[in-house]
PDB file of C-alpha atoms in Angstrom:
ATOM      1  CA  UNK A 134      25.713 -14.410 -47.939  1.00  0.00           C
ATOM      2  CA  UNK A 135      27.866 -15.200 -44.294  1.00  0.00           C
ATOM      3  CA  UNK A 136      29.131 -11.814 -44.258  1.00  0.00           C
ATOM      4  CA  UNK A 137      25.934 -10.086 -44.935  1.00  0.00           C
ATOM      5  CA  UNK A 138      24.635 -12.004 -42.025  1.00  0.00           C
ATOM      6  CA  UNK A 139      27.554 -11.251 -39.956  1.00  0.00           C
ATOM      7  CA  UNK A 140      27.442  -7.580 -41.125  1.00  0.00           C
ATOM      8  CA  UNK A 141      23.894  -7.562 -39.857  1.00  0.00           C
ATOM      9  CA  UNK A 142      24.902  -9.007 -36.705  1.00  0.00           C
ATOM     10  CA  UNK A 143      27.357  -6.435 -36.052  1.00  0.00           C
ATOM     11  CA  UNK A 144      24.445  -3.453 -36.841  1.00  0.00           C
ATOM     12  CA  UNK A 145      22.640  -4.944 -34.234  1.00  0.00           C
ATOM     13  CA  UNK A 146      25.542  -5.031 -31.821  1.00  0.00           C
ATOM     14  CA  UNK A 147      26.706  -1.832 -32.669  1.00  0.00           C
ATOM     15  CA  UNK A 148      22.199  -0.619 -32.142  1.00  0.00           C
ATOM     16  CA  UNK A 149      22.118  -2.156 -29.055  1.00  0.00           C
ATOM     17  CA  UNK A 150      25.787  -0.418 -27.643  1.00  0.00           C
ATOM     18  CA  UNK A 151      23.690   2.854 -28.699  1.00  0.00           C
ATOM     19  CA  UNK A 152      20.641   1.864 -27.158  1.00  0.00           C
ATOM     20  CA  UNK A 153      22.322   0.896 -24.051  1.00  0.00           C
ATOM     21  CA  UNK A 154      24.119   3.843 -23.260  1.00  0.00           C
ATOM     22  CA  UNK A 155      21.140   5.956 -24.165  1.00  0.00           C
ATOM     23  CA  UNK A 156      19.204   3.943 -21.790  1.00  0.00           C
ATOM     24  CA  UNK A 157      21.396   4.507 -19.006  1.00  0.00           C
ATOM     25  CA  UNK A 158      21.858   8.583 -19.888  1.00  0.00           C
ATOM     26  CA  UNK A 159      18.030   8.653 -19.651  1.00  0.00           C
ATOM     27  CA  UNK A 160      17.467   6.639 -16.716  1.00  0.00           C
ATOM     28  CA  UNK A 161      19.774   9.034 -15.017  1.00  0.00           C
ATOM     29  CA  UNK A 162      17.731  12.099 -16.364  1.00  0.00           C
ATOM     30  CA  UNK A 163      14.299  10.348 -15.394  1.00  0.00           C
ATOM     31  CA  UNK A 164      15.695   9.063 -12.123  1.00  0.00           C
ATOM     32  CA  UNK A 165      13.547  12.006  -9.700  1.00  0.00           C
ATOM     33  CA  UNK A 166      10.348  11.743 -11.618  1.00  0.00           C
ATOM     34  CA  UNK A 167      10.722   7.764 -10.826  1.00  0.00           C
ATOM     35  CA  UNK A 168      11.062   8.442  -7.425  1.00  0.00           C
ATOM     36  CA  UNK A 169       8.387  11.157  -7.122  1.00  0.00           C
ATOM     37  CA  UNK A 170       6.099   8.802  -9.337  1.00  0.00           C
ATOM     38  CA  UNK A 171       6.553   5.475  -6.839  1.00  0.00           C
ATOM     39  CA  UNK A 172       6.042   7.919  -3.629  1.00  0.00           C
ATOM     40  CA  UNK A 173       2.642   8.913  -5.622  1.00  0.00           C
ATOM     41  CA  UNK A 174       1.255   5.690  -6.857  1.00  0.00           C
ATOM     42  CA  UNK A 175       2.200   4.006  -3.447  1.00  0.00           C
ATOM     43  CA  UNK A 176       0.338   6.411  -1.589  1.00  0.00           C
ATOM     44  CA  UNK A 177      -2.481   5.911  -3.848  1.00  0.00           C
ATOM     45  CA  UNK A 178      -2.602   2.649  -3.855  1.00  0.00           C
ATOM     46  CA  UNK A 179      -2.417   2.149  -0.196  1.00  0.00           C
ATOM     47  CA  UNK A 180      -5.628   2.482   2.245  1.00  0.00           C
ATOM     48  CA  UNK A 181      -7.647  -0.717   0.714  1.00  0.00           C
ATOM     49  CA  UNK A 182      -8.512  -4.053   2.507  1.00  0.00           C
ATOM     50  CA  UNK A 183      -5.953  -6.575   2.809  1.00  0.00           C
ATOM     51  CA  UNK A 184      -7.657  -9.036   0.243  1.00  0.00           C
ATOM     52  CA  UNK A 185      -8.112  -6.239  -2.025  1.00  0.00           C
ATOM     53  CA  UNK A 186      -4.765  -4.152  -2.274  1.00  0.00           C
ATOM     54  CA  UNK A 187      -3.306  -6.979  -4.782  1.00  0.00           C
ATOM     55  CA  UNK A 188      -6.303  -6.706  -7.491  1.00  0.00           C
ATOM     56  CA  UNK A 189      -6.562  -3.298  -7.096  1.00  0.00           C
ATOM     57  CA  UNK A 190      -2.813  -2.366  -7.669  1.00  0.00           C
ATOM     58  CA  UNK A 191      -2.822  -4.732 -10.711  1.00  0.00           C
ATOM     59  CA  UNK A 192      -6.229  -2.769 -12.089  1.00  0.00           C
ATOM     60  CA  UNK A 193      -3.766   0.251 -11.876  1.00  0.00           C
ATOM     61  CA  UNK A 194      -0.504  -1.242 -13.332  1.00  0.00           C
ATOM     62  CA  UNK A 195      -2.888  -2.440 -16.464  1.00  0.00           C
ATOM     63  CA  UNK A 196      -4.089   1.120 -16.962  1.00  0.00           C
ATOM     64  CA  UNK A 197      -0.652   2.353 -16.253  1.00  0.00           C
ATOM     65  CA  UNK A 198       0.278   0.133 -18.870  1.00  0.00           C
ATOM     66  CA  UNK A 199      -2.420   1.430 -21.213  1.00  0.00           C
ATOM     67  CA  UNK A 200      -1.501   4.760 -20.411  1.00  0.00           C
ATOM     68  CA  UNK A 201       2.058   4.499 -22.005  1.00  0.00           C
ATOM     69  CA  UNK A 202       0.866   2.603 -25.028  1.00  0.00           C
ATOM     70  CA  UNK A 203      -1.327   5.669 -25.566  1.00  0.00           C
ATOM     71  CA  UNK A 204       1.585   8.373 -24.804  1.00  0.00           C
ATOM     72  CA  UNK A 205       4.428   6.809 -26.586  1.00  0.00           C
ATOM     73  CA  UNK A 206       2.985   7.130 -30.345  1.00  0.00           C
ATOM     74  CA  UNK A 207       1.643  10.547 -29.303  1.00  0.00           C
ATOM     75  CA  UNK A 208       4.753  11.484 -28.101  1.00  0.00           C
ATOM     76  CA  UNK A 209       6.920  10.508 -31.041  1.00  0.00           C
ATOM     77  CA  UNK A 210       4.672  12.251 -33.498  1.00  0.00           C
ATOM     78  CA  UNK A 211       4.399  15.497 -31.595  1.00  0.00           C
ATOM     79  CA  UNK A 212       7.879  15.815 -31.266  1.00  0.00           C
ATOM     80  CA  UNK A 213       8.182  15.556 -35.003  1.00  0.00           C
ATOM     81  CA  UNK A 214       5.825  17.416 -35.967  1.00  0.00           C
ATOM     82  CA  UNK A 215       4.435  19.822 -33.493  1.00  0.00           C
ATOM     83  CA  UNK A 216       7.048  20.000 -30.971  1.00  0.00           C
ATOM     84  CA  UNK A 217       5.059  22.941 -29.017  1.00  0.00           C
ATOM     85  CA  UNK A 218       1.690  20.910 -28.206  1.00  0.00           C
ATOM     86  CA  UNK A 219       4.756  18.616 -26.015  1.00  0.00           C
ATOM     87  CA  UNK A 220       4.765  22.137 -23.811  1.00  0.00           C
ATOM     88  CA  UNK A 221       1.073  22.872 -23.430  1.00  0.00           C
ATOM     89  CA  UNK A 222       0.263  19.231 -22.491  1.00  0.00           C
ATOM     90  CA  UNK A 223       2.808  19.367 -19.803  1.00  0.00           C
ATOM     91  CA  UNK A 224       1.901  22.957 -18.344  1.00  0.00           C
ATOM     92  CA  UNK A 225      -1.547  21.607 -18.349  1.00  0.00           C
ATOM     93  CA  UNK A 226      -0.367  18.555 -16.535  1.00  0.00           C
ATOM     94  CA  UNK A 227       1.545  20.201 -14.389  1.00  0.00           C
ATOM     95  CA  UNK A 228      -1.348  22.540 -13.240  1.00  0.00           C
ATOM     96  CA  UNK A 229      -3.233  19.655 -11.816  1.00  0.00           C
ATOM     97  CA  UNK A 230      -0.826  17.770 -10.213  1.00  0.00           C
ATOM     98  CA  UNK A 231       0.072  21.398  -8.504  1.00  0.00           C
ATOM     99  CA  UNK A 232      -4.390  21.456  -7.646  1.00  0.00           C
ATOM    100  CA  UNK A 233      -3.994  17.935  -6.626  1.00  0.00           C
ATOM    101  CA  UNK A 234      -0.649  18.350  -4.187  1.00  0.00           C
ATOM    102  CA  UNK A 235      -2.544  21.845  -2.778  1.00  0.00           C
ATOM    103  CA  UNK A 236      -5.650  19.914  -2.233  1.00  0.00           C
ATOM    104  CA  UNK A 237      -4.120  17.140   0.006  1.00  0.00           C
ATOM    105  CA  UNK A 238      -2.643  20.140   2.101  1.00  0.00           C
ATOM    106  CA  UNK A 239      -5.800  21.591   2.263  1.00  0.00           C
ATOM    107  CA  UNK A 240      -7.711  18.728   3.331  1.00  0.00           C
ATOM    108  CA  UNK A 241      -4.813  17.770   5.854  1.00  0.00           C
ATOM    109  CA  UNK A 242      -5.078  21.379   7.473  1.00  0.00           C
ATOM    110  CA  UNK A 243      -9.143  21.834   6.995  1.00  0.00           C
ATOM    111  CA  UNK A 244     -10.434  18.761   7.256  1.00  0.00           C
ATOM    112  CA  UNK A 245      -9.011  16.570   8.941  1.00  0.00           C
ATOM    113  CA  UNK A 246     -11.152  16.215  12.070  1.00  0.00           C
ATOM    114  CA  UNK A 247     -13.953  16.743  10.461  1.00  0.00           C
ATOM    115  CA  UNK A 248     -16.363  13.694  11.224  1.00  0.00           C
ATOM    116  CA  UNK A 249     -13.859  11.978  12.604  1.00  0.00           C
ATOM    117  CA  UNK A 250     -15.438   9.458  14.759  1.00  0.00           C
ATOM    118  CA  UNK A 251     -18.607   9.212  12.420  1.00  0.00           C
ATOM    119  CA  UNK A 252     -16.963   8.055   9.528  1.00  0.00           C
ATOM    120  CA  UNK A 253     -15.231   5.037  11.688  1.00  0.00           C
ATOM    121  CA  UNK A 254     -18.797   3.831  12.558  1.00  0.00           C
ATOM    122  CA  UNK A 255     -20.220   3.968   9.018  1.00  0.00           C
ATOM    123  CA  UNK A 256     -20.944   0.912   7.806  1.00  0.00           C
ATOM    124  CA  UNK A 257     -20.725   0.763   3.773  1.00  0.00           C
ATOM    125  CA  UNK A 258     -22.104  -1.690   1.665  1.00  0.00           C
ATOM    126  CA  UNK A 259     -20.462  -4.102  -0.656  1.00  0.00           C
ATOM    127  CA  UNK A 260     -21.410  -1.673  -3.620  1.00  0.00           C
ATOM    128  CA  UNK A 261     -20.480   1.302  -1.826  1.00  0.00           C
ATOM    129  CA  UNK A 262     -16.958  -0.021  -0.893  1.00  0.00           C
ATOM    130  CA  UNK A 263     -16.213  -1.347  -4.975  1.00  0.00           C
ATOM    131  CA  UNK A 264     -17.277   2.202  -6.325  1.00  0.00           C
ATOM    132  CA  UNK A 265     -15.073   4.166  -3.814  1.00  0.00           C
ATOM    133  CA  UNK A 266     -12.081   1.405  -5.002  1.00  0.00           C
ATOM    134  CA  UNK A 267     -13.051   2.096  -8.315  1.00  0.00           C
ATOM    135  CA  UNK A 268     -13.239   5.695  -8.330  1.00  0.00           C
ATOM    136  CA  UNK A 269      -9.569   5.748  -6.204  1.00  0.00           C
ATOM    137  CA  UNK A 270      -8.455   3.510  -9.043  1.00  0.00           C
ATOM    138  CA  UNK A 271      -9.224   5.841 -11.811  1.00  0.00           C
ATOM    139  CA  UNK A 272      -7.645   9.122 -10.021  1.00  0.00           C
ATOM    140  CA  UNK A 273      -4.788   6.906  -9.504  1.00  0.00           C
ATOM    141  CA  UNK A 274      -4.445   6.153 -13.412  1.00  0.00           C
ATOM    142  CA  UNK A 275      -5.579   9.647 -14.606  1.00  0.00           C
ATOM    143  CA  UNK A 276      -2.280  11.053 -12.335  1.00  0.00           C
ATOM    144  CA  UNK A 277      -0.198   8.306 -13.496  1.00  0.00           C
ATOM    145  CA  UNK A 278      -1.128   9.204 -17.108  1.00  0.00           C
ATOM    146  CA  UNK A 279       0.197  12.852 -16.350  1.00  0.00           C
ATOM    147  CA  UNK A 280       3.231  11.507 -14.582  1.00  0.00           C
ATOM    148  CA  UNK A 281       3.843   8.940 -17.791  1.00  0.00           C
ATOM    149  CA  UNK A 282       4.000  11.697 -20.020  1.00  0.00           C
ATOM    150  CA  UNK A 283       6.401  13.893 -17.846  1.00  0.00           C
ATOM    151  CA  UNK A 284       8.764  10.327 -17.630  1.00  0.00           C
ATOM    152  CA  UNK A 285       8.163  10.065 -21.234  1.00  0.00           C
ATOM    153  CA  UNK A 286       9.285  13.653 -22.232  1.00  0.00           C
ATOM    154  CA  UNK A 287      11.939  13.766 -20.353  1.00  0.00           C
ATOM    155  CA  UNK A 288      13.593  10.607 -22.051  1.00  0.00           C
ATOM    156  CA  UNK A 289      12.722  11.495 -25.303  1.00  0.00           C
ATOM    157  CA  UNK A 290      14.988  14.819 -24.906  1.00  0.00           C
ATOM    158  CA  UNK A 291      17.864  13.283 -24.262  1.00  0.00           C
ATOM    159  CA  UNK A 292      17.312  11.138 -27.045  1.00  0.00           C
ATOM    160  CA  UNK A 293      16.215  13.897 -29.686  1.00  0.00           C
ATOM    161  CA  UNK A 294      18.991  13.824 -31.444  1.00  0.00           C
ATOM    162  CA  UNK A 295      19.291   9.890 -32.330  1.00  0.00           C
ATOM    163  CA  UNK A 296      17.885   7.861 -34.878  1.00  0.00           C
ATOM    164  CA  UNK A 297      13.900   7.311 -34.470  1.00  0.00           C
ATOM    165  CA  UNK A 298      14.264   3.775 -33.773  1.00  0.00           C
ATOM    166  CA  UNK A 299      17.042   4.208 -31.282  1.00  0.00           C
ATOM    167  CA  UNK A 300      14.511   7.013 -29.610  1.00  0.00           C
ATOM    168  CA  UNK A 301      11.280   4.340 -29.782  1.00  0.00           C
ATOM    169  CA  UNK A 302      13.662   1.858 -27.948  1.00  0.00           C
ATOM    170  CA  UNK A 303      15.219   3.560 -25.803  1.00  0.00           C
ATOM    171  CA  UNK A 304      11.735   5.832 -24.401  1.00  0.00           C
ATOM    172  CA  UNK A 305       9.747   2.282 -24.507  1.00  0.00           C
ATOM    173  CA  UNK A 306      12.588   1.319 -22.177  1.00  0.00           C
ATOM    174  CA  UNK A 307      12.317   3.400 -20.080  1.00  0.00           C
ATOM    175  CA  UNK A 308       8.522   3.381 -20.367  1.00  0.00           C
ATOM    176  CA  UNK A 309       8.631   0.022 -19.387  1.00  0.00           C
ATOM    177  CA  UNK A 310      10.847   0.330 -16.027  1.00  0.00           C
ATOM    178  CA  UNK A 311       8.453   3.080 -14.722  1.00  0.00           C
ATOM    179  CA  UNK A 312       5.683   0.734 -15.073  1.00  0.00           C
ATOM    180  CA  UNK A 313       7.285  -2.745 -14.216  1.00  0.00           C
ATOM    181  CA  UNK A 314       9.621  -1.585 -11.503  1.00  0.00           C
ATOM    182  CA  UNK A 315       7.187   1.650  -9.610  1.00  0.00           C
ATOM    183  CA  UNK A 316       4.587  -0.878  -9.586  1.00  0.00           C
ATOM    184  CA  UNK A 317       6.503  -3.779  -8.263  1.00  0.00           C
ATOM    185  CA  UNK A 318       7.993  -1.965  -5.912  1.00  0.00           C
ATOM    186  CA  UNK A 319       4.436  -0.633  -4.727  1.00  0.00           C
ATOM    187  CA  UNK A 320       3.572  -4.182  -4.327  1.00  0.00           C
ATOM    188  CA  UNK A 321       6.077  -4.724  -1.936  1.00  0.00           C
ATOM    189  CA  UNK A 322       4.841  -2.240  -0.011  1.00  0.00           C
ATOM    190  CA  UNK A 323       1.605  -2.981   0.403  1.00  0.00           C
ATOM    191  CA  UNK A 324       2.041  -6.513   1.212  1.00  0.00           C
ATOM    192  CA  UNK A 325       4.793  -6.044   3.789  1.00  0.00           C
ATOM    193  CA  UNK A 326       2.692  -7.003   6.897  1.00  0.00           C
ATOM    194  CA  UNK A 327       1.712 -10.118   4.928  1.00  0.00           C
ATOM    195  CA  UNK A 328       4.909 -10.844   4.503  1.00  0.00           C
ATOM    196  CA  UNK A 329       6.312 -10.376   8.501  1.00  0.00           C
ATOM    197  CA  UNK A 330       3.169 -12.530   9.082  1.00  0.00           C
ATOM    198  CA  UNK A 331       4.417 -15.340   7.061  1.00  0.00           C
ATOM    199  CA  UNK A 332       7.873 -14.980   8.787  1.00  0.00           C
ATOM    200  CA  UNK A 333       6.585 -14.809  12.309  1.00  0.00           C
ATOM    201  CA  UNK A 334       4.901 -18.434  11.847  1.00  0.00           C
ATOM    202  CA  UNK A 335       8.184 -19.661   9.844  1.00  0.00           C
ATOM    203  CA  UNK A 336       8.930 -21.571  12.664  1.00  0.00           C
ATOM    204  CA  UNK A 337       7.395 -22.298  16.834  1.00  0.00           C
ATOM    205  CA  UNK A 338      10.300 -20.505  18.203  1.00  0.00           C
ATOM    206  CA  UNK A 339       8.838 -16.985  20.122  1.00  0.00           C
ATOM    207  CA  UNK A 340      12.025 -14.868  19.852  1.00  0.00           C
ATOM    208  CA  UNK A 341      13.559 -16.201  16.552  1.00  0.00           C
ATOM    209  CA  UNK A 342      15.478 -13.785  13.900  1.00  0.00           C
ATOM    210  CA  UNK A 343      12.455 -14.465  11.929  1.00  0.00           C
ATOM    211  CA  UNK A 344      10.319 -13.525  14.853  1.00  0.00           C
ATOM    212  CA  UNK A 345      12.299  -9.838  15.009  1.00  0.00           C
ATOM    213  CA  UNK A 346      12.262  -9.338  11.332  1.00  0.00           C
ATOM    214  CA  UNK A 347       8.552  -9.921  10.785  1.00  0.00           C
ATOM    215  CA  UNK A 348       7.609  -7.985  13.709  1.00  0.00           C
ATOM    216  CA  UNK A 349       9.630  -5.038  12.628  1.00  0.00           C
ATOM    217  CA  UNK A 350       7.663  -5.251   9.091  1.00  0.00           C
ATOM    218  CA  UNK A 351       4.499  -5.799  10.688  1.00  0.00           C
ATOM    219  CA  UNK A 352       4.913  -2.522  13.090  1.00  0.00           C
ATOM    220  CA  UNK A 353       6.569  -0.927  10.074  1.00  0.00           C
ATOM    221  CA  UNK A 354       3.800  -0.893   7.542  1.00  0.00           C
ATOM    222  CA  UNK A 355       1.039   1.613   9.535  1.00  0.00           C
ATOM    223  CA  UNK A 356       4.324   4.376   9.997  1.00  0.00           C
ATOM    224  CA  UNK A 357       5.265   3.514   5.993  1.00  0.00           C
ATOM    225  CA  UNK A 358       2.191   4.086   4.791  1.00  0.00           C
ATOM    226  CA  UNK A 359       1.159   7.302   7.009  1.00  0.00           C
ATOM    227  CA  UNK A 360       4.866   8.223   5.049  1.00  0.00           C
ATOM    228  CA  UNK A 361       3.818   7.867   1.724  1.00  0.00           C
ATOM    229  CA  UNK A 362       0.745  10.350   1.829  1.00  0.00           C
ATOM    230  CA  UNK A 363       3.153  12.837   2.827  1.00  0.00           C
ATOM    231  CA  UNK A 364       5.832  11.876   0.378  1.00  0.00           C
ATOM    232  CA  UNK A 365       3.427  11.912  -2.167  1.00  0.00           C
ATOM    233  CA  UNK A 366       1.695  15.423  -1.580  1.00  0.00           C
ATOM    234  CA  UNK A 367       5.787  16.685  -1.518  1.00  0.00           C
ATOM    235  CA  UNK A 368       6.074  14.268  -5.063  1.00  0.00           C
ATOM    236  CA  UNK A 369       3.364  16.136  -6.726  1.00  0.00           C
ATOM    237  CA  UNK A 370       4.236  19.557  -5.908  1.00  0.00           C
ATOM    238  CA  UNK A 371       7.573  18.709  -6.754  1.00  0.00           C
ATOM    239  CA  UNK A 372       6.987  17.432  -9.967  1.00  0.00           C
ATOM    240  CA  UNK A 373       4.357  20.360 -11.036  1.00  0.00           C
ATOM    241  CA  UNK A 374       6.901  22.846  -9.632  1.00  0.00           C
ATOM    242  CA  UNK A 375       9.363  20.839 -11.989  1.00  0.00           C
ATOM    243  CA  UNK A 376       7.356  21.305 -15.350  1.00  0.00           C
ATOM    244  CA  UNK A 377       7.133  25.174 -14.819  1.00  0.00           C
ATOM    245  CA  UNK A 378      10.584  25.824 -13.614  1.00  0.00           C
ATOM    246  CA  UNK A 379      11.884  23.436 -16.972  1.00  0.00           C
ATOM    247  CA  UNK A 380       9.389  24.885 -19.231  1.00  0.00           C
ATOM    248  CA  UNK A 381       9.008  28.221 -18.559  1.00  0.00           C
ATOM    249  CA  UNK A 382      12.603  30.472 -18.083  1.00  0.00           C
ATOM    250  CA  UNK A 383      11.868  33.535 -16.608  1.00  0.00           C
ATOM    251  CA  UNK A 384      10.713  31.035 -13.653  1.00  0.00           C
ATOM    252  CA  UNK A 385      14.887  30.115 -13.076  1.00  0.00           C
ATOM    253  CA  UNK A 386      15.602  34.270 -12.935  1.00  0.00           C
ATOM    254  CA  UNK A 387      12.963  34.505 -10.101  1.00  0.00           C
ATOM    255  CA  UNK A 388      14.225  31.738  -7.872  1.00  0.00           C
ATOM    256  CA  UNK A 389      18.241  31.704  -8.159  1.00  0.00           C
ATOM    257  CA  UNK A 390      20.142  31.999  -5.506  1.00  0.00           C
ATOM    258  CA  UNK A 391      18.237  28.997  -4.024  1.00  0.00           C
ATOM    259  CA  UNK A 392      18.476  25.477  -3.903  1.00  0.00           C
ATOM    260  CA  UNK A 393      16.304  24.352  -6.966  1.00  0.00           C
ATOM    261  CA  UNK A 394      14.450  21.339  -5.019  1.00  0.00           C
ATOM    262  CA  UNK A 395      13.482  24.116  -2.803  1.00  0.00           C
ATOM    263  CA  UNK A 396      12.251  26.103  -6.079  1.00  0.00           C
ATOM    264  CA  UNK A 397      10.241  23.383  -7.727  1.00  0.00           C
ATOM    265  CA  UNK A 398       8.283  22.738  -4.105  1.00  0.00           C
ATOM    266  CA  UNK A 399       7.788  26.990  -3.835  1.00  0.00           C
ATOM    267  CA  UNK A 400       6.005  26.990  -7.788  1.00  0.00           C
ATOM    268  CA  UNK A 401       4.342  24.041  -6.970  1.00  0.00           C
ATOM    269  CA  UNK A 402       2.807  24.754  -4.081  1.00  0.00           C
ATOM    270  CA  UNK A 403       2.244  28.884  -5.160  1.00  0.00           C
ATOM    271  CA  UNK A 404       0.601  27.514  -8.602  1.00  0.00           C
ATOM    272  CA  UNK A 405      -1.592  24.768  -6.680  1.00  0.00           C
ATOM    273  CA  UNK A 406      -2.876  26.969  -4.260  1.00  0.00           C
ATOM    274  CA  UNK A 407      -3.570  29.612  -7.258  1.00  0.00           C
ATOM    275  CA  UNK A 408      -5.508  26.391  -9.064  1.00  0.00           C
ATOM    276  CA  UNK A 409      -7.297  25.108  -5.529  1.00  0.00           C
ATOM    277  CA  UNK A 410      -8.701  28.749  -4.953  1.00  0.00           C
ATOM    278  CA  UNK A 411      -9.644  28.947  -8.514  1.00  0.00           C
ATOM    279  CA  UNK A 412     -12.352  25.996  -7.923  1.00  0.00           C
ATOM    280  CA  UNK A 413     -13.268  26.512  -4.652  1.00  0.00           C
ATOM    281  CA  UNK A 414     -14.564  29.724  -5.998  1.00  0.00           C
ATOM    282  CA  UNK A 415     -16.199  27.955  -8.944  1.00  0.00           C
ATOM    283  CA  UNK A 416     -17.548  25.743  -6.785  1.00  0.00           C
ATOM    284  CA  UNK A 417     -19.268  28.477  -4.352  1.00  0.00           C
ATOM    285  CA  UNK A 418     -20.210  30.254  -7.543  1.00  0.00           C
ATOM    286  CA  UNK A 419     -22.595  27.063  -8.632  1.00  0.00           C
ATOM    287  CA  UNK A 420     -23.628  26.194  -5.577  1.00  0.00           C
ATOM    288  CA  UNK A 421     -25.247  29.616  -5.129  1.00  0.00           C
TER     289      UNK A 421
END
């Protein structure tokens, strides 16, 4: 009876050794789509009032959330039984976050100007302002689904060739850390000026260490969130250009010779503008 117990014991040592240094081969392989994904979801959840940006990122972490606990299953079971439908849903993913990415340049070189001062003298109403929060929170949970299920993919093939339950572990792992961590760190983020506030009063003194840090946060926050709409145009057509250039081959023979960052950005951008044109002309089309 003791040394079945202590046999058992030493399974789950020896599953947890496994799962650890799966974990940590994974994390490494998912380490740029983590990055790419918290440049992303911080610029879209950025650009809502101060008393706001807390309930809204936590509306997004729960559908994040809900997001993986729909993937994961999926994932598992089309990677054992149609392996194939893994590659379509990411080409398709991959073709809007390319239309997405393209869009934001367009807009940026377009539109910019456009209404400028109008728009700062508009005065919305309560129910106007909750459905544009609620329509920026579902775009930023539909791309975070398509980002979850590149994160997802990715650390189920290095784990392909384990045991199932040292793959559900070790993918719910890392599952978990793009949700838990990108999110906290968002949070961070966003409530940075709160936080040089709270250190500027810490104390009555005018030119304290306190004073200097909370002041640099404070001036900080409009330059690091300007940052992260650019980072996260360059994240999405990164991350598109990363799908075709992983999933389709005859994309590497095209673009050797150069540095493959520069690659991914180049398909990303080429396929995005391919997709923006594609419904700008659809668009004309039915509104002729």
């Amino acid at each position: 009876m003791a040394s079945g117990f202590f046999a058992l014991l030493d399974d789950i040592a020896a599953l947890m050794d496994d799962v650890a240094a799966m974990s940590k081969i994974a994390g490494k392989k998912t380490a740029g789509i983590l990055g790419d994904d918290l440049a992303v979801n911080a610029e879209k959840a950025s650009g809502f009032v101060s008393s706001r940006e807390l309930p809204v990122l936590w509306a997004i972490t729960k559908g994040s959330m809900l997001n993986k606990i729909i993937i994961l299953p999926v994932a598992f079971a089309l990677s054992a039984f149609l392996p194939i439908a893994v590659t379509i849903i990411l080409l398709l993913g991959g073709l809007y976050l390319a239309y997405e990415g393209a869009e934001k340049v367009h807009e940026y070189l377009f539109h910019r100007n456009h209404g400028g001062k109008e728009v700062l003298h508009e005065e919305l109403t309560k129910a106007q302002i909750l459905a544009q929060e609620k329509d920026k929170i579902k775009s930023a949970i539909f791309t975070d689904f398509i980002l979850s299920v590149e994160i997802v993919i990715i650390a189920l093939g290095t784990v392909v060739s384990q045991p199932i339950t040292i793959q559900i572990i070790v993918v719910s792992i890392i599952a978990l850390i793009a949700t838990v961590g990108v999110y906290g760190i968002v949070a961070l983020i966003v409530r940075m000026d709160d936080f040089g506030f709270k250190l500027i009063d810490l104390n009555e003194e005018d030119d304290s260490i306190s004073d200097k840090i909370g002041r640099f946060l404070v001036n900080a926050l409009p330059v690091v969130i300007r940052s992260l709409s650019v980072i996260g145009t360059i994240a999405l057509l990164l991350v598109a250009g990363g799908i075709f250039m992983h999933n389709l081959e005859f994309l590497h023979h095209w673009f050797t010779g150069i540095p493959s960052i520069l690659g991914e950005f180049i398909v990303g951008l080429i396929v995005g503008v391919i997709c923006l044109s594609i419904v700008l002309l659809v668009k004309k089309i039915i509104k002729r």
